[in-house]
PDB file of C-alpha atoms in Angstrom:
ATOM      1  CA  UNK A   1      97.552  99.922  97.509  1.00 35.00           C
ATOM      2  CA  UNK A   2      95.503  97.009  96.317  1.00 40.00           C
ATOM      3  CA  UNK A   3      95.977  96.262  92.646  1.00 39.00           C
ATOM      4  CA  UNK A   4      92.424  95.161  91.725  1.00 36.00           C
ATOM      5  CA  UNK A   5      89.918  97.895  92.308  1.00 36.00           C
ATOM      6  CA  UNK A   6      89.503 100.139  89.384  1.00 33.00           C
ATOM      7  CA  UNK A   7      87.848  98.394  86.388  1.00 40.00           C
ATOM      8  CA  UNK A   8      88.818  99.299  82.828  1.00 43.00           C
ATOM      9  CA  UNK A   9      87.650  97.877  79.490  1.00 42.00           C
ATOM     10  CA  UNK A  10      89.839  95.136  78.163  1.00 40.00           C
ATOM     11  CA  UNK A  11      88.320  95.004  74.712  1.00 42.00           C
ATOM     12  CA  UNK A  12      90.396  96.803  72.128  1.00 39.00           C
ATOM     13  CA  UNK A  13      93.547  96.902  74.236  1.00 37.00           C
ATOM     14  CA  UNK A  14      94.155  93.176  74.940  1.00 41.00           C
ATOM     15  CA  UNK A  15      96.756  92.986  72.061  1.00 43.00           C
ATOM     16  CA  UNK A  16      98.578  96.195  73.469  1.00 43.00           C
ATOM     17  CA  UNK A  17      98.639  94.435  76.851  1.00 42.00           C
ATOM     18  CA  UNK A  18     100.013  91.284  75.329  1.00 44.00           C
ATOM     19  CA  UNK A  19     102.778  93.156  73.536  1.00 45.00           C
ATOM     20  CA  UNK A  20     103.905  94.523  76.946  1.00 45.00           C
ATOM     21  CA  UNK A  21     104.126  91.039  78.600  1.00 42.00           C
ATOM     22  CA  UNK A  22     107.903  90.875  77.932  1.00 46.00           C
ATOM     23  CA  UNK A  23     109.453  93.866  80.006  1.00 49.00           C
ATOM     24  CA  UNK A  24     107.399  96.912  80.722  1.00 56.00           C
ATOM     25  CA  UNK A  25     107.080  98.922  83.914  1.00 57.00           C
ATOM     26  CA  UNK A  26     107.972  97.367  87.253  1.00 63.00           C
ATOM     27  CA  UNK A  27     105.138  95.841  89.230  1.00 66.00           C
ATOM     28  CA  UNK A  28     105.509  98.254  92.159  1.00 63.00           C
ATOM     29  CA  UNK A  29     104.894 101.355  90.036  1.00 66.00           C
ATOM     30  CA  UNK A  30     101.310 102.705  89.436  1.00 65.00           C
ATOM     31  CA  UNK A  31     101.636 101.808  85.729  1.00 69.00           C
ATOM     32  CA  UNK A  32     102.714  98.333  86.585  1.00 70.00           C
ATOM     33  CA  UNK A  33      99.847  97.818  88.900  1.00 69.00           C
ATOM     34  CA  UNK A  34      97.373  98.961  86.221  1.00 73.00           C
ATOM     35  CA  UNK A  35      99.171  96.554  83.682  1.00 78.00           C
ATOM     36  CA  UNK A  36      98.956  93.657  86.189  1.00 78.00           C
ATOM     37  CA  UNK A  37      95.185  94.136  86.477  1.00 79.00           C
ATOM     38  CA  UNK A  38      94.789  94.281  82.707  1.00 83.00           C
ATOM     39  CA  UNK A  39      96.995  91.277  82.175  1.00 85.00           C
ATOM     40  CA  UNK A  40      94.768  89.249  84.496  1.00 87.00           C
ATOM     41  CA  UNK A  41      91.646  90.142  82.645  1.00 86.00           C
ATOM     42  CA  UNK A  42      93.383  89.673  79.266  1.00 87.00           C
ATOM     43  CA  UNK A  43      94.585  86.225  80.305  1.00 88.00           C
ATOM     44  CA  UNK A  44      91.136  85.110  81.283  1.00 87.00           C
ATOM     45  CA  UNK A  45      89.846  86.532  77.944  1.00 86.00           C
ATOM     46  CA  UNK A  46      92.274  84.204  76.298  1.00 85.00           C
ATOM     47  CA  UNK A  47      90.311  81.266  77.665  1.00 83.00           C
ATOM     48  CA  UNK A  48      86.945  82.729  76.729  1.00 80.00           C
ATOM     49  CA  UNK A  49      86.236  83.837  80.274  1.00 83.00           C
ATOM     50  CA  UNK A  50      85.656  87.590  80.547  1.00 83.00           C
ATOM     51  CA  UNK A  51      85.834  88.459  84.328  1.00 82.00           C
ATOM     52  CA  UNK A  52      85.339  91.314  86.730  1.00 78.00           C
ATOM     53  CA  UNK A  53      87.979  91.756  89.295  1.00 77.00           C
ATOM     54  CA  UNK A  54      87.537  92.934  92.898  1.00 68.00           C
ATOM     55  CA  UNK A  55      90.173  92.417  95.587  1.00 63.00           C
ATOM     56  CA  UNK A  56      91.941  89.174  95.392  1.00 70.00           C
ATOM     57  CA  UNK A  57      89.058  87.573  93.446  1.00 72.00           C
ATOM     58  CA  UNK A  58      88.096  87.288  89.748  1.00 79.00           C
ATOM     59  CA  UNK A  59      84.480  86.507  88.995  1.00 75.00           C
ATOM     60  CA  UNK A  60      83.302  85.237  85.500  1.00 75.00           C
ATOM     61  CA  UNK A  61      79.943  85.501  83.856  1.00 66.00           C
ATOM     62  CA  UNK A  62      78.576  82.382  85.574  1.00 62.00           C
ATOM     63  CA  UNK A  63      79.419  83.638  88.988  1.00 60.00           C
ATOM     64  CA  UNK A  64      82.458  81.378  89.479  1.00 67.00           C
ATOM     65  CA  UNK A  65      85.139  82.887  91.473  1.00 68.00           C
ATOM     66  CA  UNK A  66      88.941  82.508  91.191  1.00 77.00           C
ATOM     67  CA  UNK A  67      91.448  83.439  93.921  1.00 76.00           C
ATOM     68  CA  UNK A  68      94.215  85.505  92.504  1.00 80.00           C
ATOM     69  CA  UNK A  69      96.651  84.973  95.412  1.00 77.00           C
ATOM     70  CA  UNK A  70      98.944  82.602  93.338  1.00 77.00           C
ATOM     71  CA  UNK A  71      98.889  85.165  90.434  1.00 83.00           C
ATOM     72  CA  UNK A  72     100.008  87.843  92.845  1.00 79.00           C
ATOM     73  CA  UNK A  73     102.668  85.608  94.390  1.00 78.00           C
ATOM     74  CA  UNK A  74     104.050  84.522  91.024  1.00 81.00           C
ATOM     75  CA  UNK A  75     104.106  88.043  89.521  1.00 81.00           C
ATOM     76  CA  UNK A  76     105.760  89.497  92.612  1.00 77.00           C
ATOM     77  CA  UNK A  77     108.464  86.764  92.584  1.00 79.00           C
ATOM     78  CA  UNK A  78     109.145  87.186  88.916  1.00 79.00           C
ATOM     79  CA  UNK A  79     109.258  91.039  89.147  1.00 75.00           C
ATOM     80  CA  UNK A  80     111.882  90.752  92.042  1.00 74.00           C
ATOM     81  CA  UNK A  81     113.933  88.494  89.951  1.00 74.00           C
ATOM     82  CA  UNK A  82     113.819  90.781  86.912  1.00 73.00           C
ATOM     83  CA  UNK A  83     111.911  88.319  84.882  1.00 76.00           C
ATOM     84  CA  UNK A  84     108.887  88.549  82.595  1.00 76.00           C
ATOM     85  CA  UNK A  85     105.992  88.738  85.146  1.00 77.00           C
ATOM     86  CA  UNK A  86     103.597  89.280  82.425  1.00 77.00           C
ATOM     87  CA  UNK A  87     104.104  85.740  81.045  1.00 82.00           C
ATOM     88  CA  UNK A  88     103.809  84.296  84.507  1.00 85.00           C
ATOM     89  CA  UNK A  89     100.293  85.971  84.838  1.00 86.00           C
ATOM     90  CA  UNK A  90      99.109  84.141  81.814  1.00 87.00           C
ATOM     91  CA  UNK A  91     100.539  80.752  82.995  1.00 87.00           C
ATOM     92  CA  UNK A  92      99.019  81.159  86.483  1.00 85.00           C
ATOM     93  CA  UNK A  93      95.579  82.159  85.090  1.00 87.00           C
ATOM     94  CA  UNK A  94      95.836  79.096  82.834  1.00 86.00           C
ATOM     95  CA  UNK A  95      96.370  76.972  85.944  1.00 81.00           C
ATOM     96  CA  UNK A  96      93.413  78.510  87.640  1.00 81.00           C
ATOM     97  CA  UNK A  97      91.138  77.808  84.685  1.00 83.00           C
ATOM     98  CA  UNK A  98      92.375  74.211  84.621  1.00 77.00           C
ATOM     99  CA  UNK A  99      91.797  73.895  88.385  1.00 71.00           C
ATOM    100  CA  UNK A 100      88.180  74.972  87.946  1.00 69.00           C
ATOM    101  CA  UNK A 101      87.452  72.683  85.033  1.00 67.00           C
ATOM    102  CA  UNK A 102      88.809  69.547  86.869  1.00 63.00           C
ATOM    103  CA  UNK A 103      88.592  68.268  90.450  1.00 62.00           C
ATOM    104  CA  UNK A 104      89.771  70.871  92.977  1.00 66.00           C
ATOM    105  CA  UNK A 105      92.346  70.200  95.504  1.00 67.00           C
ATOM    106  CA  UNK A 106      89.876  69.940  98.116  1.00 70.00           C
ATOM    107  CA  UNK A 107      88.115  67.135  96.170  1.00 70.00           C
ATOM    108  CA  UNK A 108      91.282  65.532  95.035  1.00 72.00           C
ATOM    109  CA  UNK A 109      93.663  65.345  97.970  1.00 76.00           C
ATOM    110  CA  UNK A 110      93.155  63.012 100.897  1.00 82.00           C
ATOM    111  CA  UNK A 111      91.698  64.715 104.086  1.00 82.00           C
ATOM    112  CA  UNK A 112      94.932  63.943 106.063  1.00 86.00           C
ATOM    113  CA  UNK A 113      97.041  65.776 103.491  1.00 86.00           C
ATOM    114  CA  UNK A 114      94.489  68.625 103.381  1.00 85.00           C
ATOM    115  CA  UNK A 115      94.778  69.015 107.151  1.00 90.00           C
ATOM    116  CA  UNK A 116      98.529  69.162 106.908  1.00 91.00           C
ATOM    117  CA  UNK A 117      98.284  71.932 104.190  1.00 90.00           C
ATOM    118  CA  UNK A 118      95.912  74.240 106.233  1.00 93.00           C
ATOM    119  CA  UNK A 119      97.066  77.633 107.267  1.00 94.00           C
ATOM    120  CA  UNK A 120      95.485  80.914 108.380  1.00 95.00           C
ATOM    121  CA  UNK A 121      95.286  83.605 105.612  1.00 93.00           C
ATOM    122  CA  UNK A 122      94.785  87.293 106.393  1.00 94.00           C
ATOM    123  CA  UNK A 123      92.234  88.809 104.029  1.00 90.00           C
ATOM    124  CA  UNK A 124      91.034  92.477 103.843  1.00 90.00           C
ATOM    125  CA  UNK A 125      87.336  92.735 104.228  1.00 88.00           C
ATOM    126  CA  UNK A 126      87.220  95.502 101.651  1.00 84.00           C
ATOM    127  CA  UNK A 127      88.364  93.175  98.944  1.00 79.00           C
ATOM    128  CA  UNK A 128      85.715  90.636  99.359  1.00 78.00           C
ATOM    129  CA  UNK A 129      83.092  90.484  96.699  1.00 69.00           C
ATOM    130  CA  UNK A 130      80.283  90.490  99.210  1.00 74.00           C
ATOM    131  CA  UNK A 131      80.292  90.641 103.140  1.00 76.00           C
ATOM    132  CA  UNK A 132      78.604  87.253 103.361  1.00 79.00           C
ATOM    133  CA  UNK A 133      81.636  85.659 101.983  1.00 78.00           C
ATOM    134  CA  UNK A 134      83.443  86.020 105.242  1.00 84.00           C
ATOM    135  CA  UNK A 135      80.564  85.062 107.651  1.00 88.00           C
ATOM    136  CA  UNK A 136      82.579  81.980 108.614  1.00 90.00           C
ATOM    137  CA  UNK A 137      86.000  83.764 108.909  1.00 91.00           C
ATOM    138  CA  UNK A 138      86.621  85.534 112.301  1.00 93.00           C
ATOM    139  CA  UNK A 139      88.172  89.017 112.546  1.00 94.00           C
ATOM    140  CA  UNK A 140      91.908  88.761 113.353  1.00 94.00           C
ATOM    141  CA  UNK A 141      92.230  92.629 113.270  1.00 94.00           C
ATOM    142  CA  UNK A 142      89.624  95.376 112.627  1.00 93.00           C
ATOM    143  CA  UNK A 143      88.726  95.147 108.920  1.00 93.00           C
ATOM    144  CA  UNK A 144      90.668  91.857 108.390  1.00 95.00           C
ATOM    145  CA  UNK A 145      89.484  88.169 108.428  1.00 94.00           C
ATOM    146  CA  UNK A 146      91.219  85.040 109.197  1.00 95.00           C
ATOM    147  CA  UNK A 147      90.393  82.594 106.460  1.00 92.00           C
ATOM    148  CA  UNK A 148      91.569  79.074 106.359  1.00 93.00           C
ATOM    149  CA  UNK A 149      93.486  78.288 103.211  1.00 89.00           C
ATOM    150  CA  UNK A 150      94.906  75.062 101.616  1.00 87.00           C
ATOM    151  CA  UNK A 151      98.438  75.443 100.218  1.00 81.00           C
ATOM    152  CA  UNK A 152      97.876  72.902  97.372  1.00 72.00           C
ATOM    153  CA  UNK A 153     100.282  72.109  94.583  1.00 63.00           C
ATOM    154  CA  UNK A 154      98.073  74.106  92.113  1.00 61.00           C
ATOM    155  CA  UNK A 155      98.029  77.106  94.435  1.00 65.00           C
ATOM    156  CA  UNK A 156      96.444  78.583  97.492  1.00 76.00           C
ATOM    157  CA  UNK A 157      92.625  78.101  97.903  1.00 78.00           C
ATOM    158  CA  UNK A 158      90.475  79.630 100.683  1.00 83.00           C
ATOM    159  CA  UNK A 159      87.908  77.421 102.296  1.00 85.00           C
ATOM    160  CA  UNK A 160      84.335  78.391 102.169  1.00 83.00           C
ATOM    161  CA  UNK A 161      81.897  77.548 105.070  1.00 87.00           C
ATOM    162  CA  UNK A 162      80.868  74.463 103.137  1.00 84.00           C
ATOM    163  CA  UNK A 163      84.427  73.436 102.638  1.00 84.00           C
ATOM    164  CA  UNK A 164      85.095  73.675 106.268  1.00 89.00           C
ATOM    165  CA  UNK A 165      82.042  71.620 107.234  1.00 87.00           C
ATOM    166  CA  UNK A 166      83.016  68.879 104.866  1.00 86.00           C
ATOM    167  CA  UNK A 167      86.548  68.826 106.239  1.00 87.00           C
ATOM    168  CA  UNK A 168      85.732  68.697 109.942  1.00 88.00           C
ATOM    169  CA  UNK A 169      84.949  70.836 112.874  1.00 91.00           C
ATOM    170  CA  UNK A 170      85.718  74.523 112.106  1.00 90.00           C
ATOM    171  CA  UNK A 171      87.222  75.165 115.576  1.00 92.00           C
ATOM    172  CA  UNK A 172      89.504  72.219 115.313  1.00 94.00           C
ATOM    173  CA  UNK A 173      90.544  73.171 111.747  1.00 95.00           C
ATOM    174  CA  UNK A 174      91.589  76.646 112.869  1.00 95.00           C
ATOM    175  CA  UNK A 175      93.644  75.154 115.704  1.00 95.00           C
ATOM    176  CA  UNK A 176      95.230  72.803 113.174  1.00 96.00           C
ATOM    177  CA  UNK A 177      95.905  75.649 110.678  1.00 96.00           C
ATOM    178  CA  UNK A 178      97.669  77.821 113.349  1.00 96.00           C
ATOM    179  CA  UNK A 179      99.791  74.774 114.409  1.00 96.00           C
ATOM    180  CA  UNK A 180     100.725  74.158 110.868  1.00 96.00           C
ATOM    181  CA  UNK A 181     101.919  77.732 110.493  1.00 96.00           C
ATOM    182  CA  UNK A 182     103.972  77.534 113.689  1.00 95.00           C
ATOM    183  CA  UNK A 183     105.715  74.586 112.100  1.00 93.00           C
ATOM    184  CA  UNK A 184     106.732  76.548 108.952  1.00 93.00           C
ATOM    185  CA  UNK A 185     110.364  77.768 108.900  1.00 92.00           C
ATOM    186  CA  UNK A 186     110.611  81.682 109.586  1.00 94.00           C
ATOM    187  CA  UNK A 187     112.405  82.667 106.466  1.00 93.00           C
ATOM    188  CA  UNK A 188     113.705  86.042 107.705  1.00 95.00           C
ATOM    189  CA  UNK A 189     113.863  87.599 111.129  1.00 97.00           C
ATOM    190  CA  UNK A 190     115.624  90.928 111.695  1.00 96.00           C
ATOM    191  CA  UNK A 191     115.690  93.476 114.529  1.00 96.00           C
ATOM    192  CA  UNK A 192     115.504  97.145 113.769  1.00 95.00           C
ATOM    193  CA  UNK A 193     117.380  99.271 116.339  1.00 93.00           C
ATOM    194  CA  UNK A 194     118.339 102.866 116.591  1.00 92.00           C
ATOM    195  CA  UNK A 195     120.327 104.881 119.149  1.00 89.00           C
ATOM    196  CA  UNK A 196     117.068 106.605 120.241  1.00 89.00           C
ATOM    197  CA  UNK A 197     115.854 103.391 121.768  1.00 88.00           C
ATOM    198  CA  UNK A 198     113.878 102.188 118.778  1.00 92.00           C
ATOM    199  CA  UNK A 199     113.507  98.422 118.615  1.00 94.00           C
ATOM    200  CA  UNK A 200     111.156  96.305 116.711  1.00 95.00           C
ATOM    201  CA  UNK A 201     111.259  92.839 115.142  1.00 97.00           C
ATOM    202  CA  UNK A 202     110.409  92.091 111.446  1.00 97.00           C
ATOM    203  CA  UNK A 203     109.402  88.728 110.143  1.00 97.00           C
ATOM    204  CA  UNK A 204     109.310  88.431 106.404  1.00 94.00           C
ATOM    205  CA  UNK A 205     109.313  85.777 103.609  1.00 90.00           C
ATOM    206  CA  UNK A 206     107.852  84.555 100.399  1.00 84.00           C
ATOM    207  CA  UNK A 207     104.934  82.848 101.999  1.00 88.00           C
ATOM    208  CA  UNK A 208     101.428  84.494 101.729  1.00 87.00           C
ATOM    209  CA  UNK A 209     100.843  83.184 105.283  1.00 93.00           C
ATOM    210  CA  UNK A 210     103.562  85.186 106.879  1.00 95.00           C
ATOM    211  CA  UNK A 211     101.222  87.943 108.182  1.00 96.00           C
ATOM    212  CA  UNK A 212      98.967  85.140 109.531  1.00 96.00           C
ATOM    213  CA  UNK A 213     101.530  84.588 112.281  1.00 97.00           C
ATOM    214  CA  UNK A 214      99.736  87.480 114.151  1.00 96.00           C
ATOM    215  CA  UNK A 215      97.229  84.755 115.170  1.00 95.00           C
ATOM    216  CA  UNK A 216      99.746  83.538 117.722  1.00 95.00           C
ATOM    217  CA  UNK A 217     101.712  86.731 118.283  1.00 96.00           C
ATOM    218  CA  UNK A 218     102.267  86.081 122.076  1.00 94.00           C
ATOM    219  CA  UNK A 219     103.989  82.855 121.330  1.00 95.00           C
ATOM    220  CA  UNK A 220     105.922  84.441 118.433  1.00 96.00           C
ATOM    221  CA  UNK A 221     107.309  87.128 120.591  1.00 96.00           C
ATOM    222  CA  UNK A 222     108.408  84.531 123.121  1.00 95.00           C
ATOM    223  CA  UNK A 223     110.165  82.480 120.401  1.00 95.00           C
ATOM    224  CA  UNK A 224     111.933  85.383 118.776  1.00 96.00           C
ATOM    225  CA  UNK A 225     112.806  87.570 121.801  1.00 94.00           C
ATOM    226  CA  UNK A 226     113.352  84.962 124.419  1.00 94.00           C
ATOM    227  CA  UNK A 227     110.997  86.841 126.714  1.00 94.00           C
ATOM    228  CA  UNK A 228     107.260  86.277 127.264  1.00 94.00           C
ATOM    229  CA  UNK A 229     104.842  89.011 126.203  1.00 93.00           C
ATOM    230  CA  UNK A 230     103.882  91.223 129.096  1.00 89.00           C
ATOM    231  CA  UNK A 231     100.384  92.466 130.192  1.00 88.00           C
ATOM    232  CA  UNK A 232     100.694  95.585 128.036  1.00 89.00           C
ATOM    233  CA  UNK A 233     100.855  93.440 124.844  1.00 92.00           C
ATOM    234  CA  UNK A 234     102.532  94.474 121.685  1.00 95.00           C
ATOM    235  CA  UNK A 235     102.311  97.043 118.837  1.00 95.00           C
ATOM    236  CA  UNK A 236     102.342  95.406 115.513  1.00 97.00           C
ATOM    237  CA  UNK A 237     101.967  96.086 111.739  1.00 97.00           C
ATOM    238  CA  UNK A 238     101.334  93.821 108.691  1.00 97.00           C
ATOM    239  CA  UNK A 239     101.849  96.007 105.645  1.00 95.00           C
ATOM    240  CA  UNK A 240     101.544  92.873 103.288  1.00 91.00           C
ATOM    241  CA  UNK A 241     100.949  89.319 103.470  1.00 90.00           C
ATOM    242  CA  UNK A 242     104.673  88.749 103.422  1.00 91.00           C
ATOM    243  CA  UNK A 243     105.652  90.942 106.348  1.00 95.00           C
ATOM    244  CA  UNK A 244     104.788  91.180 110.029  1.00 97.00           C
ATOM    245  CA  UNK A 245     106.603  93.487 112.485  1.00 98.00           C
ATOM    246  CA  UNK A 246     106.067  93.978 116.251  1.00 97.00           C
ATOM    247  CA  UNK A 247     107.315  95.823 119.267  1.00 95.00           C
ATOM    248  CA  UNK A 248     106.793  94.069 122.648  1.00 95.00           C
ATOM    249  CA  UNK A 249     105.849  96.729 125.120  1.00 92.00           C
ATOM    250  CA  UNK A 250     108.307  96.478 127.960  1.00 89.00           C
ATOM    251  CA  UNK A 251     109.220 100.094 128.782  1.00 82.00           C
ATOM    252  CA  UNK A 252     109.794 103.582 127.453  1.00 81.00           C
ATOM    253  CA  UNK A 253     111.388 102.205 124.200  1.00 86.00           C
ATOM    254  CA  UNK A 254     107.690 102.123 123.227  1.00 88.00           C
ATOM    255  CA  UNK A 255     107.847 105.817 122.365  1.00 86.00           C
ATOM    256  CA  UNK A 256     110.568 105.949 119.703  1.00 89.00           C
ATOM    257  CA  UNK A 257     109.592 102.497 118.513  1.00 91.00           C
ATOM    258  CA  UNK A 258     105.970 103.501 117.981  1.00 90.00           C
ATOM    259  CA  UNK A 259     106.982 106.268 115.547  1.00 90.00           C
ATOM    260  CA  UNK A 260     109.564 104.235 113.796  1.00 94.00           C
ATOM    261  CA  UNK A 261     107.145 101.244 113.280  1.00 95.00           C
ATOM    262  CA  UNK A 262     104.622 103.546 111.966  1.00 92.00           C
ATOM    263  CA  UNK A 263     106.860 104.973 109.328  1.00 93.00           C
ATOM    264  CA  UNK A 264     108.105 101.387 108.481  1.00 95.00           C
ATOM    265  CA  UNK A 265     104.450 100.146 107.986  1.00 94.00           C
ATOM    266  CA  UNK A 266     103.498 103.125 105.776  1.00 92.00           C
ATOM    267  CA  UNK A 267     106.679 102.698 103.608  1.00 92.00           C
ATOM    268  CA  UNK A 268     106.308  98.999 103.168  1.00 92.00           C
ATOM    269  CA  UNK A 269     102.691  99.187 102.336  1.00 91.00           C
ATOM    270  CA  UNK A 270     103.342 101.849  99.583  1.00 87.00           C
ATOM    271  CA  UNK A 271     106.097  99.609  98.133  1.00 83.00           C
ATOM    272  CA  UNK A 272     103.902  96.619  97.259  1.00 78.00           C
ATOM    273  CA  UNK A 273     100.983  96.220  94.920  1.00 70.00           C
ATOM    274  CA  UNK A 274      99.216  93.644  97.142  1.00 71.00           C
ATOM    275  CA  UNK A 275      99.430  95.578 100.436  1.00 85.00           C
ATOM    276  CA  UNK A 276      97.280  94.751 103.483  1.00 92.00           C
ATOM    277  CA  UNK A 277      97.415  97.685 105.997  1.00 94.00           C
ATOM    278  CA  UNK A 278      99.595 100.773 106.462  1.00 94.00           C
ATOM    279  CA  UNK A 279      98.214 101.006 110.066  1.00 94.00           C
ATOM    280  CA  UNK A 280      99.535 100.189 113.458  1.00 94.00           C
ATOM    281  CA  UNK A 281      97.668  97.819 115.713  1.00 95.00           C
ATOM    282  CA  UNK A 282      97.821  96.988 119.389  1.00 94.00           C
ATOM    283  CA  UNK A 283      97.667  93.339 120.333  1.00 94.00           C
ATOM    284  CA  UNK A 284      96.228  92.078 123.699  1.00 90.00           C
ATOM    285  CA  UNK A 285      95.180  88.498 124.533  1.00 85.00           C
ATOM    286  CA  UNK A 286      91.840  88.049 122.596  1.00 84.00           C
ATOM    287  CA  UNK A 287      91.761  91.628 121.283  1.00 90.00           C
ATOM    288  CA  UNK A 288      93.321  93.697 118.616  1.00 93.00           C
ATOM    289  CA  UNK A 289      92.893  97.549 118.601  1.00 91.00           C
ATOM    290  CA  UNK A 290      93.832  99.731 115.556  1.00 93.00           C
ATOM    291  CA  UNK A 291      95.874 102.640 116.631  1.00 91.00           C
ATOM    292  CA  UNK A 292      96.076 104.866 113.527  1.00 87.00           C
ATOM    293  CA  UNK A 293      93.657 106.529 111.188  1.00 85.00           C
ATOM    294  CA  UNK A 294      94.037 108.203 107.717  1.00 80.00           C
ATOM    295  CA  UNK A 295      92.644 111.641 107.911  1.00 75.00           C
ATOM    296  CA  UNK A 296      92.978 114.609 105.451  1.00 73.00           C
ATOM    297  CA  UNK A 297      95.708 112.829 103.680  1.00 71.00           C
ATOM    298  CA  UNK A 298      97.830 112.005 106.648  1.00 77.00           C
ATOM    299  CA  UNK A 299      98.189 109.098 109.097  1.00 78.00           C
ATOM    300  CA  UNK A 300      97.474 110.006 112.650  1.00 80.00           C
ATOM    301  CA  UNK A 301      97.877 108.127 115.923  1.00 79.00           C
ATOM    302  CA  UNK A 302      94.523 107.439 117.671  1.00 79.00           C
ATOM    303  CA  UNK A 303      95.156 106.840 121.330  1.00 75.00           C
ATOM    304  CA  UNK A 304      92.470 104.477 122.545  1.00 70.00           C
ATOM    305  CA  UNK A 305      91.555 104.804 126.162  1.00 68.00           C
ATOM    306  CA  UNK A 306      93.128 101.559 127.162  1.00 79.00           C
ATOM    307  CA  UNK A 307      96.314 102.429 125.260  1.00 80.00           C
ATOM    308  CA  UNK A 308      96.570 105.846 126.924  1.00 79.00           C
ATOM    309  CA  UNK A 309      96.588 103.970 130.386  1.00 78.00           C
ATOM    310  CA  UNK A 310      99.536 101.942 129.144  1.00 80.00           C
ATOM    311  CA  UNK A 311     101.451 105.064 128.243  1.00 78.00           C
ATOM    312  CA  UNK A 312     100.617 106.697 131.580  1.00 77.00           C
ATOM    313  CA  UNK A 313     101.658 103.626 133.337  1.00 74.00           C
ATOM    314  CA  UNK A 314     105.110 103.697 131.652  1.00 74.00           C
ATOM    315  CA  UNK A 315     105.467 107.289 132.643  1.00 64.00           C
ATOM    316  CA  UNK A 316     104.659 106.649 136.264  1.00 56.00           C
ATOM    317  CA  UNK A 317     106.973 103.527 136.669  1.00 60.00           C
ATOM    318  CA  UNK A 318     110.569 104.485 137.520  1.00 53.00           C
ATOM    319  CA  UNK A 319     113.278 102.711 135.579  1.00 51.00           C
ATOM    320  CA  UNK A 320     111.033 101.664 132.684  1.00 50.00           C
TER     321      UNK A 320
END
């Protein structure tokens, strides 16, 4: 449920939107999502910058683009705390405009500090203003790109191809970004269990880089479960940038865990306005395969040929 896809006219209703900045519907409701979109556009209007909004990006009349990640983060945090998230949107947009009119973090911070602030950021290809914007960002899962992003004092900024070339070798930068993410504290880790054998791990937190931990899922599994990931890989889900869940495939517990993880992913995706994916994915070294589809209003499991072989192998192995 991405918040920034349907465009509506702001002229004539900006005053009404401002009147709702204190209080109003919750951010996770449909009306709250609509209001958030309008608040963003009205806030840019306040600075004389009418924008169009697609995905996580606002574009003004001169073609300049503004990442809305910090706006989403701040609004989400304020909403969870029961605060006036409308006022937070106005403040965050003002910061974006100031960042554009002055030297950016990429121009202002020393190269060594920028390298220390690099992290992988998962971005939905459907939210990009044009496909070429991700030509330098590899796929981390079907339909999702791994951008490099700088966690600067003024907010999160993704790197363009030109930014990467100025900063260093793109391969080395990606290696640095993933290592930086490994060094970040895991804010929350919980294990979901049930008597039917269900077991999956959930990593969550306030960082927009949380879902990016899928880029080193094999090491993450080892770190959190104490066991290395086996040749069958893991099933995982990333309903938002703030959540990543996985089930390491080690036996017949895959069957109940698969269904439970699918329900968890759909529920969590529907709960947030800045969702990434409601689908299940299968992680193997060097490859990610999506396991679910949305057909006729329902989510259905799509058993890839390779995954079917894993299921058959579990059935044929005694004791697993």
